[in-house]
Amino acid sequence: MKTLNRAITSILLFIAINSFSIVYFSTKRWIALPLAAVFFLIVNITPTFKKQTSFRIKILSDGAELLRLFLVTTLLSFMYMSFIWIKALVAGSHVFMISLVIVILAGSVLFWNGIIRVYCTSVQLGIKWRITGIVCGWMPIVNIYVLVKIIKIVLEEAEFETNKLELNMARKDKNICKTRYPLLLVHGVFFRDSRFFNYWGRIPSELKKNGAVIFYGQQQSAASVKACGEELAERIKSIVDDTGCEKVNIIAHSKGGLD
């Protein structure tokens, strides 16, 4: 059903993008052009009506869908324009040029709408594929391969994130990560826990969602091992005094394990 819906949307969008030349060479019913424009606008606002588990995933998956539609409609439009160009030139060069300009503008809107959504919301693309997309965007053939790769990465990310959120919602009351003693995360050398970004990535938030109680070492990691050890000892005493727990479970990385 998903494949069928995508195929129907792609065909209708292709017709909408090429509606000027289609109407010109067939019915001459120009009332179809505003309808095509409205359909094109709706697709750009929400290419899918599937309810997602979060707003970010909705933007992400819709961005990937717009890029997929861009690829399909561009290919179909290229084949269509190659087929009608002789007829269009006979009818008048303005017909072909107007059709070509519309196709280029529509494709640009689809592409930039999709790529901006994807670049702003994807985590898995990272810096590597973002830069690769920018650099290779000007290289024929290569840009198609890179775009297909980006779409694949984003679709897999959207599916993974959706499954993860659904799993967390299904087990949110089970507290499967709750431990008898709180967790103390001790970071490595030359880092702070969350001064500019969280050293531990998304791990703490996922643990908390599933019942874990988390504290951070907050030690000056560039200091000597002895100094860091003393800071951590004070931190542990502070946590024990504040929470009433007898001890803590320590998860340490690199120098956080104090050599």
CSV table of N, CA and C in Angstrom, one decimal, residues 78-238:
chain,number,residue,atom,x,y,z
A,78,PHE,N,12.2,14.7,-17.5
A,78,PHE,CA,13.2,14.7,-18.5
A,78,PHE,C,12.8,13.9,-19.7
A,79,MET,N,12.2,12.7,-19.4
A,79,MET,CA,11.8,11.8,-20.5
A,79,MET,C,10.6,12.5,-21.2
A,80,TYR,N,9.7,13.1,-20.5
A,80,TYR,CA,8.5,13.7,-21.1
A,80,TYR,C,9.0,14.9,-22.0
A,81,MET,N,9.9,15.8,-21.5
A,81,MET,CA,10.3,16.9,-22.3
A,81,MET,C,11.1,16.5,-23.5
A,82,SER,N,11.8,15.4,-23.4
A,82,SER,CA,12.6,14.8,-24.6
A,82,SER,C,11.6,14.4,-25.6
A,83,PHE,N,10.4,13.9,-25.2
A,83,PHE,CA,9.4,13.3,-26.1
A,83,PHE,C,8.7,14.5,-26.8
A,84,ILE,N,8.4,15.6,-26.1
A,84,ILE,CA,7.5,16.6,-26.7
A,84,ILE,C,8.3,17.8,-27.3
A,85,TRP,N,9.6,17.8,-27.2
A,85,TRP,CA,10.3,19.0,-27.6
A,85,TRP,C,10.1,19.4,-29.0
A,86,ILE,N,10.0,18.4,-29.9
A,86,ILE,CA,9.8,18.7,-31.3
A,86,ILE,C,8.4,19.3,-31.5
A,87,LYS,N,7.4,18.7,-30.9
A,87,LYS,CA,6.1,19.2,-31.0
A,87,LYS,C,6.0,20.6,-30.5
A,88,ALA,N,6.7,20.8,-29.3
A,88,ALA,CA,6.7,22.1,-28.7
A,88,ALA,C,7.3,23.2,-29.5
A,89,LEU,N,8.4,22.9,-30.2
A,89,LEU,CA,9.1,23.8,-31.0
A,89,LEU,C,8.3,24.2,-32.3
A,90,VAL,N,7.6,23.2,-32.8
A,90,VAL,CA,6.7,23.5,-33.9
A,90,VAL,C,5.6,24.4,-33.5
A,91,ALA,N,5.0,24.2,-32.3
A,91,ALA,CA,3.9,25.0,-31.9
A,91,ALA,C,4.4,26.4,-31.5
A,92,GLY,N,5.7,26.6,-31.2
A,92,GLY,CA,6.2,27.9,-30.8
A,92,GLY,C,7.3,27.7,-29.7
A,93,SER,N,8.4,28.3,-29.9
A,93,SER,CA,9.5,28.0,-28.9
A,93,SER,C,9.1,28.4,-27.5
A,94,HIS,N,8.2,29.4,-27.4
A,94,HIS,CA,7.8,29.8,-26.1
A,94,HIS,C,7.2,28.7,-25.3
A,95,VAL,N,6.5,27.8,-25.9
A,95,VAL,CA,5.8,26.7,-25.2
A,95,VAL,C,6.8,25.8,-24.5
A,96,PHE,N,7.8,25.4,-25.3
A,96,PHE,CA,8.9,24.6,-24.7
A,96,PHE,C,9.7,25.3,-23.6
A,97,MET,N,10.0,26.6,-23.8
A,97,MET,CA,10.8,27.3,-22.8
A,97,MET,C,10.0,27.5,-21.5
A,98,ILE,N,8.7,27.8,-21.7
A,98,ILE,CA,7.9,28.0,-20.5
A,98,ILE,C,7.8,26.7,-19.7
A,99,SER,N,7.6,25.6,-20.4
A,99,SER,CA,7.5,24.3,-19.8
A,99,SER,C,8.8,23.9,-19.1
A,100,LEU,N,9.9,24.2,-19.7
A,100,LEU,CA,11.2,23.9,-19.2
A,100,LEU,C,11.5,24.7,-17.9
A,101,VAL,N,11.1,26.0,-17.9
A,101,VAL,CA,11.3,26.9,-16.8
A,101,VAL,C,10.5,26.4,-15.6
A,102,ILE,N,9.2,26.0,-15.9
A,102,ILE,CA,8.3,25.5,-14.8
A,102,ILE,C,8.9,24.2,-14.2
A,103,VAL,N,9.4,23.3,-15.0
A,103,VAL,CA,10.0,22.1,-14.5
A,103,VAL,C,11.2,22.3,-13.7
A,104,ILE,N,12.1,23.2,-14.1
A,104,ILE,CA,13.3,23.6,-13.3
A,104,ILE,C,12.9,24.2,-12.0
A,105,LEU,N,12.0,25.2,-12.0
A,105,LEU,CA,11.6,25.9,-10.8
A,105,LEU,C,10.9,24.9,-9.8
A,106,ALA,N,10.0,24.1,-10.3
A,106,ALA,CA,9.3,23.1,-9.5
A,106,ALA,C,10.3,22.1,-8.9
A,107,GLY,N,11.2,21.6,-9.7
A,107,GLY,CA,12.2,20.7,-9.2
A,107,GLY,C,13.1,21.4,-8.1
A,108,SER,N,13.4,22.6,-8.3
A,108,SER,CA,14.3,23.3,-7.3
A,108,SER,C,13.5,23.5,-6.0
A,109,VAL,N,12.2,23.8,-6.1
A,109,VAL,CA,11.4,23.9,-4.8
A,109,VAL,C,11.4,22.6,-4.1
A,110,LEU,N,11.1,21.5,-4.8
A,110,LEU,CA,11.1,20.2,-4.2
A,110,LEU,C,12.4,19.8,-3.5
A,111,PHE,N,13.5,20.1,-4.3
A,111,PHE,CA,14.8,19.7,-3.8
A,111,PHE,C,15.2,20.5,-2.5
A,112,TRP,N,15.1,21.8,-2.6
A,112,TRP,CA,15.5,22.6,-1.5
A,112,TRP,C,14.6,22.5,-0.3
A,113,ASN,N,13.3,22.3,-0.5
A,113,ASN,CA,12.4,22.0,0.6
A,113,ASN,C,12.8,20.7,1.3
A,114,GLY,N,13.1,19.7,0.5
A,114,GLY,CA,13.5,18.4,1.1
A,114,GLY,C,14.9,18.4,1.8
A,115,ILE,N,15.8,19.0,1.1
A,115,ILE,CA,17.2,19.0,1.7
A,115,ILE,C,17.4,19.8,2.9
A,116,ILE,N,16.6,20.9,3.0
A,116,ILE,CA,16.7,21.8,4.2
A,116,ILE,C,16.1,21.1,5.4
A,117,ARG,N,15.0,20.4,5.1
A,117,ARG,CA,14.3,19.6,6.2
A,117,ARG,C,15.3,18.5,6.7
A,118,VAL,N,15.9,17.8,5.8
A,118,VAL,CA,16.8,16.7,6.1
A,118,VAL,C,18.0,17.2,6.9
A,119,TYR,N,18.7,18.3,6.3
A,119,TYR,CA,19.9,18.8,7.0
A,119,TYR,C,19.6,19.3,8.4
A,120,CYS,N,18.4,19.9,8.6
A,120,CYS,CA,18.1,20.5,9.9
A,120,CYS,C,17.7,19.5,10.9
A,121,THR,N,17.3,18.3,10.5
A,121,THR,CA,16.7,17.4,11.5
A,121,THR,C,17.5,16.0,11.6
A,122,SER,N,18.3,15.7,10.6
A,122,SER,CA,18.9,14.4,10.7
A,122,SER,C,20.1,14.4,11.6
A,123,VAL,N,20.3,13.3,12.4
A,123,VAL,CA,21.4,13.1,13.2
A,123,VAL,C,22.4,12.2,12.6
A,124,GLN,N,22.0,11.2,11.9
A,124,GLN,CA,22.8,10.2,11.3
A,124,GLN,C,23.6,10.7,10.1
A,125,LEU,N,23.2,11.7,9.4
A,125,LEU,CA,23.9,12.3,8.3
A,125,LEU,C,25.3,12.8,8.8
A,126,GLY,N,25.3,13.3,9.9
A,126,GLY,CA,26.6,13.9,10.5
A,126,GLY,C,27.2,14.9,9.6
A,127,ILE,N,28.4,15.3,9.9
A,127,ILE,CA,29.1,16.3,9.1
A,127,ILE,C,29.6,15.7,7.8
A,128,LYS,N,30.0,14.5,7.8
A,128,LYS,CA,30.5,13.8,6.6
A,128,LYS,C,29.6,13.9,5.4
A,129,TRP,N,28.4,13.4,5.6
A,129,TRP,CA,27.4,13.4,4.4
A,129,TRP,C,26.8,14.7,4.1
A,130,ARG,N,26.8,15.6,5.1
A,130,ARG,CA,26.3,17.0,4.8
A,130,ARG,C,27.3,17.7,3.9
A,131,ILE,N,28.6,17.6,4.2
A,131,ILE,CA,29.6,18.2,3.4
A,131,ILE,C,29.7,17.5,2.0
A,132,THR,N,29.6,16.2,2.0
A,132,THR,CA,29.6,15.4,0.8
A,132,THR,C,28.5,15.9,-0.2
A,133,GLY,N,27.3,16.1,0.4
A,133,GLY,CA,26.2,16.5,-0.4
A,133,GLY,C,26.4,17.9,-1.0
A,134,ILE,N,27.0,18.8,-0.2
A,134,ILE,CA,27.3,20.1,-0.7
A,134,ILE,C,28.3,20.1,-1.8
A,135,VAL,N,29.4,19.4,-1.6
A,135,VAL,CA,30.5,19.3,-2.6
A,135,VAL,C,30.1,18.6,-3.9
A,136,CYS,N,29.4,17.5,-3.7
A,136,CYS,CA,29.1,16.7,-4.9
A,136,CYS,C,27.8,17.1,-5.6
A,137,GLY,N,27.1,18.1,-5.0
A,137,GLY,CA,25.9,18.6,-5.6
A,137,GLY,C,26.1,19.2,-7.0
A,138,TRP,N,27.3,19.6,-7.3
A,138,TRP,CA,27.6,20.2,-8.6
A,138,TRP,C,28.2,19.2,-9.6
A,139,MET,N,28.3,17.9,-9.2
A,139,MET,CA,28.9,16.9,-10.1
A,139,MET,C,27.9,16.0,-10.7
A,140,PRO,N,27.6,16.1,-12.0
A,140,PRO,CA,26.6,15.3,-12.6
A,140,PRO,C,26.9,13.8,-12.3
A,141,ILE,N,25.8,13.0,-12.2
A,141,ILE,CA,25.8,11.6,-12.0
A,141,ILE,C,26.2,11.3,-10.5
A,142,VAL,N,27.4,11.9,-10.1
A,142,VAL,CA,27.8,11.7,-8.7
A,142,VAL,C,26.8,12.3,-7.7
A,143,ASN,N,26.2,13.4,-8.1
A,143,ASN,CA,25.2,14.0,-7.2
A,143,ASN,C,24.0,13.2,-7.0
A,144,ILE,N,23.6,12.4,-8.1
A,144,ILE,CA,22.5,11.5,-8.0
A,144,ILE,C,22.8,10.4,-7.0
A,145,TYR,N,24.0,9.8,-7.1
A,145,TYR,CA,24.4,8.7,-6.2
A,145,TYR,C,24.4,9.2,-4.7
A,146,VAL,N,25.0,10.4,-4.5
A,146,VAL,CA,25.0,11.0,-3.2
A,146,VAL,C,23.6,11.2,-2.6
A,147,LEU,N,22.8,11.8,-3.5
A,147,LEU,CA,21.4,12.1,-3.0
A,147,LEU,C,20.6,10.8,-2.6
A,148,VAL,N,20.8,9.8,-3.4
A,148,VAL,CA,20.2,8.5,-3.1
A,148,VAL,C,20.7,7.9,-1.8
A,149,LYS,N,22.0,8.1,-1.6
A,149,LYS,CA,22.6,7.6,-0.3
A,149,LYS,C,22.0,8.4,0.9
A,150,ILE,N,21.9,9.7,0.7
A,150,ILE,CA,21.4,10.6,1.8
A,150,ILE,C,19.9,10.2,2.1
A,151,ILE,N,19.1,9.9,1.0
A,151,ILE,CA,17.7,9.5,1.2
A,151,ILE,C,17.7,8.2,2.0
A,152,LYS,N,18.6,7.3,1.6
A,152,LYS,CA,18.6,6.0,2.3
A,152,LYS,C,19.0,6.1,3.8
A,153,ILE,N,20.0,6.9,4.1
A,153,ILE,CA,20.4,7.1,5.5
A,153,ILE,C,19.2,7.7,6.3
A,154,VAL,N,18.6,8.7,5.7
A,154,VAL,CA,17.5,9.4,6.4
A,154,VAL,C,16.3,8.5,6.7
A,155,LEU,N,15.9,7.8,5.7
A,155,LEU,CA,14.8,6.9,5.8
A,155,LEU,C,15.1,5.8,6.9
A,156,GLU,N,16.3,5.3,6.9
A,156,GLU,CA,16.6,4.3,7.9
A,156,GLU,C,16.6,4.9,9.3
A,157,GLU,N,17.1,6.2,9.4
A,157,GLU,CA,17.1,6.9,10.7
A,157,GLU,C,15.7,7.1,11.2
A,158,ALA,N,14.8,7.5,10.3
A,158,ALA,CA,13.4,7.8,10.6
A,158,ALA,C,12.8,6.5,11.1
A,159,GLU,N,13.0,5.4,10.5
A,159,GLU,CA,12.4,4.1,10.9
A,159,GLU,C,13.0,3.7,12.2
A,160,PHE,N,14.3,3.8,12.4
A,160,PHE,CA,14.9,3.4,13.7
A,160,PHE,C,14.4,4.3,14.8
A,161,GLU,N,14.4,5.6,14.6
A,161,GLU,CA,13.9,6.5,15.7
A,161,GLU,C,12.4,6.3,16.0
A,162,THR,N,11.6,6.0,15.0
A,162,THR,CA,10.2,5.7,15.3
A,162,THR,C,10.1,4.4,16.1
A,163,ASN,N,10.8,3.4,15.7
A,163,ASN,CA,10.7,2.1,16.5
A,163,ASN,C,11.2,2.3,17.9
A,164,LYS,N,12.3,3.1,18.1
A,164,LYS,CA,12.8,3.4,19.4
A,164,LYS,C,11.8,4.1,20.3
A,165,LEU,N,11.2,5.1,19.7
A,165,LEU,CA,10.2,5.9,20.5
A,165,LEU,C,9.0,5.0,20.9
A,166,GLU,N,8.5,4.2,19.9
A,166,GLU,CA,7.4,3.3,20.2
A,166,GLU,C,7.8,2.3,21.3
A,167,LEU,N,9.0,1.8,21.2
A,167,LEU,CA,9.5,0.9,22.3
A,167,LEU,C,9.5,1.5,23.6
A,168,ASN,N,10.0,2.8,23.7
A,168,ASN,CA,10.1,3.5,25.0
A,168,ASN,C,8.7,3.8,25.5
A,169,MET,N,7.8,4.1,24.6
A,169,MET,CA,6.4,4.3,25.1
A,169,MET,C,5.8,3.1,25.6
A,170,ALA,N,6.1,1.9,25.0
A,170,ALA,CA,5.5,0.7,25.4
A,170,ALA,C,6.0,0.2,26.8
A,171,ARG,N,7.2,0.6,27.1
A,171,ARG,CA,7.8,0.1,28.3
A,171,ARG,C,8.1,1.2,29.3
A,172,LYS,N,7.5,2.4,29.2
A,172,LYS,CA,7.9,3.5,30.0
A,172,LYS,C,7.6,3.3,31.5
A,173,ASP,N,6.6,2.5,31.8
A,173,ASP,CA,6.2,2.2,33.2
A,173,ASP,C,7.0,1.0,33.8
A,174,LYS,N,7.8,0.4,33.0
A,174,LYS,CA,8.6,-0.8,33.5
A,174,LYS,C,9.9,-0.4,34.2
A,175,ASN,N,10.4,0.8,33.9
A,175,ASN,CA,11.7,1.2,34.5
A,175,ASN,C,12.8,0.2,34.4
A,176,ILE,N,13.0,-0.3,33.2
A,176,ILE,CA,14.0,-1.4,33.1
A,176,ILE,C,15.4,-1.0,33.3
A,177,CYS,N,15.7,0.3,33.3
A,177,CYS,CA,17.0,0.8,33.6
A,177,CYS,C,17.2,1.3,35.0
A,178,LYS,N,16.2,1.2,35.8
A,178,LYS,CA,16.3,1.6,37.2
A,178,LYS,C,17.2,0.7,38.0
A,179,THR,N,18.1,1.3,38.7
A,179,THR,CA,19.1,0.5,39.5
A,179,THR,C,18.9,0.8,41.0
A,180,ARG,N,19.5,-0.1,41.8
A,180,ARG,CA,19.4,0.2,43.3
A,180,ARG,C,20.1,1.4,43.7
A,181,TYR,N,21.2,1.6,43.1
A,181,TYR,CA,22.0,2.8,43.4
A,181,TYR,C,22.1,3.7,42.1
A,182,PRO,N,22.2,5.0,42.3
A,182,PRO,CA,22.2,5.9,41.2
A,182,PRO,C,23.5,5.7,40.3
A,183,LEU,N,23.4,6.1,39.1
A,183,LEU,CA,24.6,6.0,38.2
A,183,LEU,C,25.4,7.3,38.2
A,184,LEU,N,26.7,7.2,38.3
A,184,LEU,CA,27.6,8.3,38.2
A,184,LEU,C,28.4,8.2,36.9
A,185,LEU,N,28.3,9.1,36.0
A,185,LEU,CA,29.0,9.0,34.7
A,185,LEU,C,30.2,9.9,34.8
A,186,VAL,N,31.4,9.3,34.6
A,186,VAL,CA,32.7,10.0,34.8
A,186,VAL,C,33.3,10.1,33.4
A,187,HIS,N,33.5,11.4,32.9
A,187,HIS,CA,34.0,11.6,31.6
A,187,HIS,C,35.5,11.5,31.5
A,188,GLY,N,36.0,11.5,30.3
A,188,GLY,CA,37.5,11.3,30.0
A,188,GLY,C,38.2,12.7,30.0
A,189,VAL,N,39.5,12.6,29.6
A,189,VAL,CA,40.4,13.8,29.7
A,189,VAL,C,40.0,14.9,28.7
A,190,PHE,N,40.2,16.1,29.1
A,190,PHE,CA,39.9,17.3,28.3
A,190,PHE,C,38.5,17.5,28.0
A,191,PHE,N,37.5,17.0,28.7
A,191,PHE,CA,36.1,17.2,28.4
A,191,PHE,C,35.4,17.6,29.7
A,192,ARG,N,34.2,18.2,29.4
A,192,ARG,CA,33.3,18.5,30.5
A,192,ARG,C,32.0,17.8,30.2
A,193,ASP,N,31.2,17.5,31.1
A,193,ASP,CA,30.0,16.7,30.9
A,193,ASP,C,29.0,17.4,30.0
A,194,SER,N,28.7,18.6,30.1
A,194,SER,CA,27.7,19.2,29.3
A,194,SER,C,27.8,20.7,29.2
A,195,ARG,N,29.1,21.2,29.1
A,195,ARG,CA,29.3,22.6,29.0
A,195,ARG,C,28.8,23.2,27.7
A,196,PHE,N,29.1,22.5,26.6
A,196,PHE,CA,28.7,22.9,25.3
A,196,PHE,C,27.8,21.8,24.6
A,197,PHE,N,28.1,20.6,24.9
A,197,PHE,CA,27.3,19.5,24.5
A,197,PHE,C,27.5,18.3,25.4
A,198,ASN,N,26.5,17.4,25.5
A,198,ASN,CA,26.6,16.3,26.4
A,198,ASN,C,27.7,15.3,26.0
A,199,TYR,N,28.7,15.1,26.8
A,199,TYR,CA,29.8,14.2,26.5
A,199,TYR,C,29.3,12.8,26.2
A,200,TRP,N,28.2,12.4,26.8
A,200,TRP,CA,27.7,11.1,26.7
A,200,TRP,C,26.7,10.9,25.6
A,201,GLY,N,26.5,12.0,24.8
A,201,GLY,CA,25.5,11.8,23.7
A,201,GLY,C,24.1,11.7,24.2
A,202,ARG,N,23.4,10.7,23.6
A,202,ARG,CA,22.0,10.5,23.9
A,202,ARG,C,21.8,9.4,25.0
A,203,ILE,N,22.9,8.9,25.5
A,203,ILE,CA,22.8,7.8,26.4
A,203,ILE,C,22.1,8.2,27.7
A,204,PRO,N,22.5,9.3,28.3
A,204,PRO,CA,21.8,9.7,29.6
A,204,PRO,C,20.3,9.9,29.4
A,205,SER,N,19.9,10.5,28.4
A,205,SER,CA,18.4,10.8,28.2
A,205,SER,C,17.7,9.5,28.0
A,206,GLU,N,18.3,8.5,27.3
A,206,GLU,CA,17.6,7.2,27.1
A,206,GLU,C,17.5,6.5,28.4
A,207,LEU,N,18.6,6.5,29.2
A,207,LEU,CA,18.6,5.8,30.5
A,207,LEU,C,17.5,6.4,31.4
A,208,LYS,N,17.4,7.8,31.4
A,208,LYS,CA,16.4,8.4,32.3
A,208,LYS,C,15.0,8.1,31.9
A,209,LYS,N,14.8,8.0,30.5
A,209,LYS,CA,13.4,7.6,30.1
A,209,LYS,C,13.0,6.3,30.6
A,210,ASN,N,14.0,5.4,30.9
A,210,ASN,CA,13.7,4.1,31.3
A,210,ASN,C,14.0,3.9,32.8
A,211,GLY,N,14.0,5.0,33.5
A,211,GLY,CA,14.0,4.8,35.0
A,211,GLY,C,15.3,5.0,35.7
A,212,ALA,N,16.4,5.3,35.0
A,212,ALA,CA,17.7,5.5,35.7
A,212,ALA,C,17.8,6.8,36.3
A,213,VAL,N,18.5,6.9,37.4
A,213,VAL,CA,18.8,8.1,38.1
A,213,VAL,C,20.3,8.4,37.8
A,214,ILE,N,20.6,9.6,37.2
A,214,ILE,CA,22.0,9.8,36.7
A,214,ILE,C,22.6,11.1,37.3
A,215,PHE,N,23.9,10.9,37.7
A,215,PHE,CA,24.7,12.1,38.1
A,215,PHE,C,25.9,12.1,37.2
A,216,TYR,N,26.6,13.3,37.2
A,216,TYR,CA,27.8,13.4,36.4
A,216,TYR,C,29.0,13.7,37.4
A,217,GLY,N,30.2,13.3,36.9
A,217,GLY,CA,31.4,13.4,37.7
A,217,GLY,C,31.8,14.9,37.9
A,218,GLN,N,31.7,15.7,36.9
A,218,GLN,CA,32.0,17.1,37.0
A,218,GLN,C,33.4,17.5,37.4
A,219,GLN,N,34.3,16.5,37.2
A,219,GLN,CA,35.7,16.8,37.7
A,219,GLN,C,36.5,17.5,36.6
A,220,GLN,N,37.6,18.2,37.0
A,220,GLN,CA,38.5,18.9,36.1
A,220,GLN,C,39.4,17.8,35.4
A,221,SER,N,39.0,17.3,34.3
A,221,SER,CA,39.6,16.1,33.8
A,221,SER,C,41.0,16.3,33.3
A,222,ALA,N,41.4,17.6,33.1
A,222,ALA,CA,42.8,17.9,32.6
A,222,ALA,C,43.8,17.9,33.8
A,223,ALA,N,43.2,17.9,35.0
A,223,ALA,CA,44.1,17.9,36.2
A,223,ALA,C,44.8,16.5,36.4
A,224,SER,N,45.6,16.4,37.4
A,224,SER,CA,46.3,15.2,37.7
A,224,SER,C,45.3,14.1,38.1
A,225,VAL,N,45.8,12.9,38.0
A,225,VAL,CA,44.9,11.7,38.5
A,225,VAL,C,44.6,11.9,39.9
A,226,LYS,N,45.5,12.3,40.8
A,226,LYS,CA,45.3,12.5,42.2
A,226,LYS,C,44.2,13.5,42.4
A,227,ALA,N,44.3,14.7,41.7
A,227,ALA,CA,43.3,15.8,41.9
A,227,ALA,C,42.0,15.4,41.4
A,228,CYS,N,41.9,14.7,40.3
A,228,CYS,CA,40.6,14.2,39.8
A,228,CYS,C,40.0,13.2,40.7
A,229,GLY,N,40.8,12.3,41.3
A,229,GLY,CA,40.3,11.3,42.3
A,229,GLY,C,39.7,12.0,43.5
A,230,GLU,N,40.4,13.1,44.0
A,230,GLU,CA,39.9,13.8,45.1
A,230,GLU,C,38.5,14.5,44.8
A,231,GLU,N,38.5,15.0,43.6
A,231,GLU,CA,37.2,15.7,43.2
A,231,GLU,C,36.1,14.7,43.1
A,232,LEU,N,36.4,13.5,42.5
A,232,LEU,CA,35.3,12.5,42.4
A,232,LEU,C,34.9,12.0,43.8
A,233,ALA,N,35.9,11.8,44.7
A,233,ALA,CA,35.5,11.4,46.0
A,233,ALA,C,34.6,12.3,46.7
A,234,GLU,N,34.8,13.6,46.5
A,234,GLU,CA,33.9,14.6,47.1
A,234,GLU,C,32.6,14.6,46.4
A,235,ARG,N,32.6,14.4,45.1
A,235,ARG,CA,31.3,14.3,44.3
A,235,ARG,C,30.5,13.1,44.8
A,236,ILE,N,31.1,12.0,45.0
A,236,ILE,CA,30.4,10.8,45.5
A,236,ILE,C,29.8,11.0,46.9
A,237,LYS,N,30.6,11.6,47.8
A,237,LYS,CA,30.1,12.0,49.1
A,237,LYS,C,28.9,12.9,49.1
A,238,SER,N,29.0,13.9,48.2
A,238,SER,CA,27.9,14.8,48.0
A,238,SER,C,26.6,14.1,47.5
